[in-house]
Amino acid sequence: MGHIARAAGGMEPAIASVAGESAVLPSELRQMWDEFSRFMLSYKFGMNEITTKVQILQEEFRHIHEYNPIEHTSARLKSPEGVLEKVHRKGCEPTFDRIREEITDIAGVRVTCSFVSDAYRVFDLLTGQHDVDLLVVKDYIRRPKPNGYRGLHAIVEVPVFLSDGPTPVRVEVQFRTVAMDFWASLEHKIYYKYNEHVPDELRASLREAAATAAKLDEDMERLHQEIHGDDRRRPSRSRAGNVDVSEKLVMELIRRQRLLNQQS
């Protein structure tokens, strides 16, 4: 496996040189560029695999069930520069094998749910699929971070089928409620504004806001249960899209099945 740091400057048509090292041949540079591109693409495809799985669940709930626990999903892939920066920051050996083992957030998917119980439910549905290997779980809902952050994080591994065969890819999946997601987005903006040096009184206010968001989640879920009960497994009365099935068609299918049973 080549030394990934040599690819950081990108492709050059002529012989390139690396500071403090001997010249790099164009063939070596091309090989590293190909390997690095393939490495990053595998994470993009892994991220797409998880996103598709969540979207399938979301679509199923929208059409079949009375209740849809998934509000929306988002995904992000670290840039190649961001990967190399984290490799340097963590003191990771700059080979693709070591990066796969030590850098687990190159690809990320965020699933925003209506309620806390929904976050756990979608987590179970996703990680229960036979081709999703659950590696690590960090439950910051039951055990919030010191800054007040709440969320359910999982590192999963899925196979990505490339031209030379399957490649296992790790993806970080975060499950949050709408309130948790709003708080985390605001906290990120504040830390960015202060360049990570947030005043103590503002940190305290953020922790209080996180506790308020958690209390809001509890109250809203309780109200939902009081009003709707357990409607999460009832069939939906509303159909939409190209898979719309009318009552007339259902009756016709029942009639044909009964006729088939009578003939057998």
XYZ file of C-alpha atoms in Angstrom:
264
model
C 0.000 0.000 0.000
C 1.406 3.360 -1.000
C 1.936 6.346 1.197
C -1.269 8.363 0.919
C 0.358 11.693 1.817
C 2.060 11.747 -1.565
C -1.293 12.121 -3.300
C -2.288 15.260 -1.429
C -1.040 17.598 -4.149
C -3.200 16.031 -6.863
C -2.187 14.802 -10.328
C 0.648 16.427 -12.278
C 1.649 15.478 -15.817
C 5.363 15.777 -15.144
C 7.599 14.352 -12.434
C 6.540 15.793 -9.075
C 8.598 16.172 -5.965
C 7.590 15.908 -2.328
C 9.279 18.136 0.225
C 12.117 16.288 1.903
C 11.718 13.223 -0.337
C 12.955 12.011 -3.687
C 11.033 12.792 -6.869
C 7.762 10.953 -7.481
C 7.360 9.340 -10.871
C 4.207 10.100 -12.870
C 3.274 6.396 -12.794
C 3.510 6.349 -8.979
C 1.488 9.535 -8.731
C -1.157 8.138 -11.073
C -1.435 4.898 -9.119
C -1.858 6.763 -5.834
C -4.422 9.107 -7.374
C -6.425 6.101 -8.609
C -6.260 4.369 -5.202
C -7.232 7.506 -3.295
C -10.151 8.211 -5.670
C -11.373 4.621 -5.384
C -11.034 4.805 -1.602
C -13.183 7.954 -1.406
C -15.741 6.595 -3.893
C -16.236 3.471 -1.783
C -17.288 5.686 1.137
C -19.604 7.695 -1.106
C -21.255 4.475 -2.258
C -21.485 3.165 1.320
C -23.125 6.419 2.391
C -25.570 6.096 -0.515
C -26.377 2.509 0.522
C -27.381 3.589 4.029
C -29.291 6.621 2.759
C -31.246 4.415 0.357
C -32.082 1.938 3.119
C -33.457 4.724 5.315
C -35.401 6.246 2.425
C -36.954 2.854 1.686
C -38.114 2.613 5.308
C -39.430 6.159 5.122
C -41.337 5.415 1.910
C -42.772 2.189 3.337
C -44.044 3.968 6.432
C -45.506 6.731 4.301
C -47.536 4.306 2.183
C -48.292 1.350 4.456
C -48.409 2.587 8.045
C -50.496 5.196 9.799
C -47.415 6.799 11.294
C -44.034 7.744 9.791
C -41.238 8.004 12.402
C -38.689 9.543 10.000
C -38.856 13.292 9.454
C -35.911 13.629 7.075
C -32.405 12.369 6.338
C -29.145 14.027 5.343
C -25.697 12.781 4.430
C -22.185 14.148 4.202
C -18.837 12.860 2.970
C -15.548 14.217 4.266
C -13.428 15.870 1.602
C -10.102 14.209 0.720
C -8.405 17.173 2.386
C -10.498 16.641 5.503
C -9.541 12.966 5.601
C -5.816 13.759 5.392
C -6.151 16.486 8.024
C -7.765 14.021 10.447
C -5.127 11.387 9.637
C -2.463 13.902 10.665
C -4.389 15.087 13.752
C -4.942 11.553 15.058
C -1.421 10.371 14.241
C -2.903 7.629 12.070
C -0.572 5.649 9.853
C -1.206 7.065 6.347
C -2.223 3.835 4.632
C -5.697 3.051 3.411
C -5.986 -0.051 5.603
C -5.204 1.899 8.790
C -7.464 4.785 7.799
C -10.372 2.352 7.341
C -9.779 1.046 10.840
C -9.174 4.317 12.700
C -11.196 7.008 10.885
C -14.821 5.963 11.211
C -16.632 9.185 10.273
C -15.523 9.642 6.666
C -19.096 8.947 5.560
C -22.011 10.066 7.691
C -25.807 9.827 7.553
C -28.155 11.672 9.882
C -31.699 10.439 10.489
C -34.020 12.963 12.114
C -37.044 11.438 13.830
C -40.190 12.780 15.426
C -39.696 11.344 18.913
C -37.020 9.651 21.018
C -38.746 6.278 20.762
C -38.716 6.698 16.978
C -34.948 7.151 16.983
C -34.521 3.804 18.725
C -37.109 2.160 16.486
C -35.456 3.268 13.227
C -32.063 2.293 14.663
C -33.391 -1.235 15.303
C -34.942 -1.476 11.834
C -31.773 -0.344 10.074
C -29.223 -2.317 12.072
C -31.436 -5.416 11.993
C -30.974 -5.783 8.232
C -28.830 -8.795 7.341
C -26.263 -6.845 5.300
C -25.756 -4.127 7.923
C -23.083 -5.035 10.462
C -23.348 -3.017 13.688
C -19.860 -2.274 15.024
C -20.209 0.472 17.646
C -23.106 2.168 19.447
C -22.794 5.401 21.437
C -26.037 6.298 23.182
C -25.875 9.997 23.995
C -29.631 10.095 24.556
C -29.486 8.065 27.761
C -26.014 9.394 28.600
C -25.727 12.932 27.193
C -22.348 14.500 26.480
C -21.041 17.032 29.034
C -22.138 19.891 26.753
C -25.714 18.571 26.811
C -25.733 16.972 23.376
C -28.163 14.092 22.884
C -28.257 11.641 20.026
C -27.848 7.979 19.159
C -24.696 7.245 17.144
C -23.835 3.997 15.398
C -20.904 2.843 13.294
C -22.164 0.318 10.778
C -20.452 -1.567 7.991
C -22.073 -2.374 4.649
C -20.719 -4.163 1.575
C -20.153 -2.017 -1.502
C -19.961 -4.061 -4.698
C -17.277 -2.632 -6.955
C -15.934 -4.054 -10.219
C -13.359 -6.183 -8.381
C -15.771 -7.498 -5.762
C -17.356 -6.421 -2.449
C -15.627 -3.860 -0.244
C -16.748 -3.388 3.394
C -17.345 0.294 4.150
C -17.977 1.899 7.521
C -20.591 4.632 7.865
C -21.474 6.705 10.907
C -25.236 6.992 11.373
C -26.697 9.542 13.777
C -30.284 9.362 15.023
C -31.767 12.545 16.508
C -35.129 14.064 17.226
C -36.113 17.363 15.619
C -35.405 19.159 18.907
C -31.978 17.493 19.281
C -31.104 18.365 15.704
C -32.115 22.010 16.136
C -30.005 22.314 19.294
C -26.969 20.636 17.686
C -27.190 22.889 14.626
C -27.333 26.001 16.799
C -24.458 24.782 18.986
C -22.318 24.145 15.904
C -22.945 27.676 14.607
C -22.027 29.199 17.967
C -18.789 27.211 18.210
C -17.914 28.212 14.657
C -18.572 31.883 15.408
C -16.298 31.806 18.464
C -13.689 29.586 16.769
C -14.235 26.890 19.461
C -13.523 29.410 22.285
C -17.063 29.816 23.575
C -17.454 31.873 26.795
C -18.336 29.864 29.900
C -21.683 31.610 30.423
C -22.713 30.770 26.873
C -21.692 27.134 27.364
C -23.895 27.033 30.450
C -26.803 28.485 28.476
C -26.315 25.833 25.796
C -26.469 23.086 28.417
C -29.681 24.558 29.792
C -31.128 24.740 26.282
C -30.209 21.078 25.718
C -32.073 20.114 28.895
C -35.063 22.168 27.721
C -35.012 20.401 24.354
C -34.919 17.013 26.098
C -37.889 18.010 28.271
C -39.739 19.138 25.135
C -39.125 15.730 23.557
C -40.539 13.993 26.629
C -43.626 16.221 26.793
C -44.402 15.971 23.086
C -44.082 12.184 23.066
C -46.370 11.923 26.086
C -48.943 14.166 24.381
C -48.691 12.126 21.190
C -49.383 8.916 23.105
C -52.334 10.471 24.919
C -53.917 11.744 21.706
C -53.121 9.003 19.214
C -52.212 5.969 21.299
C -50.162 3.297 19.584
C -51.016 4.101 15.974
C -47.598 3.124 14.687
C -48.620 -0.243 13.272
C -52.023 0.580 11.886
C -52.423 0.530 8.096
C -52.498 3.930 6.487
C -55.745 5.260 5.056
C -53.946 7.609 2.699
C -52.139 6.346 -0.382
C -50.019 8.374 -2.759
C -47.727 8.000 -5.727
C -47.485 5.351 -8.428
C -48.167 2.463 -6.029
C -51.708 3.600 -5.232
C -53.964 0.572 -4.695
C -57.692 1.211 -4.856
C -60.330 -0.624 -2.821
C -61.835 -1.933 -6.071
C -58.562 -3.624 -7.005
C -58.243 -5.136 -3.542
C -61.745 -6.597 -3.771
C -60.955 -8.026 -7.219
C -57.772 -9.667 -5.914
C -59.700 -11.234 -3.009
C -62.333 -12.531 -5.450
C -59.678 -14.147 -7.671
C -57.858 -15.743 -4.745
C -61.114 -17.236 -3.426
C -61.888 -18.590 -6.884
C -58.424 -20.141 -7.088
C -58.876 -21.786 -3.691
C -62.193 -23.247 -4.768
C -60.599 -24.761 -7.882
C -57.711 -26.341 -5.998
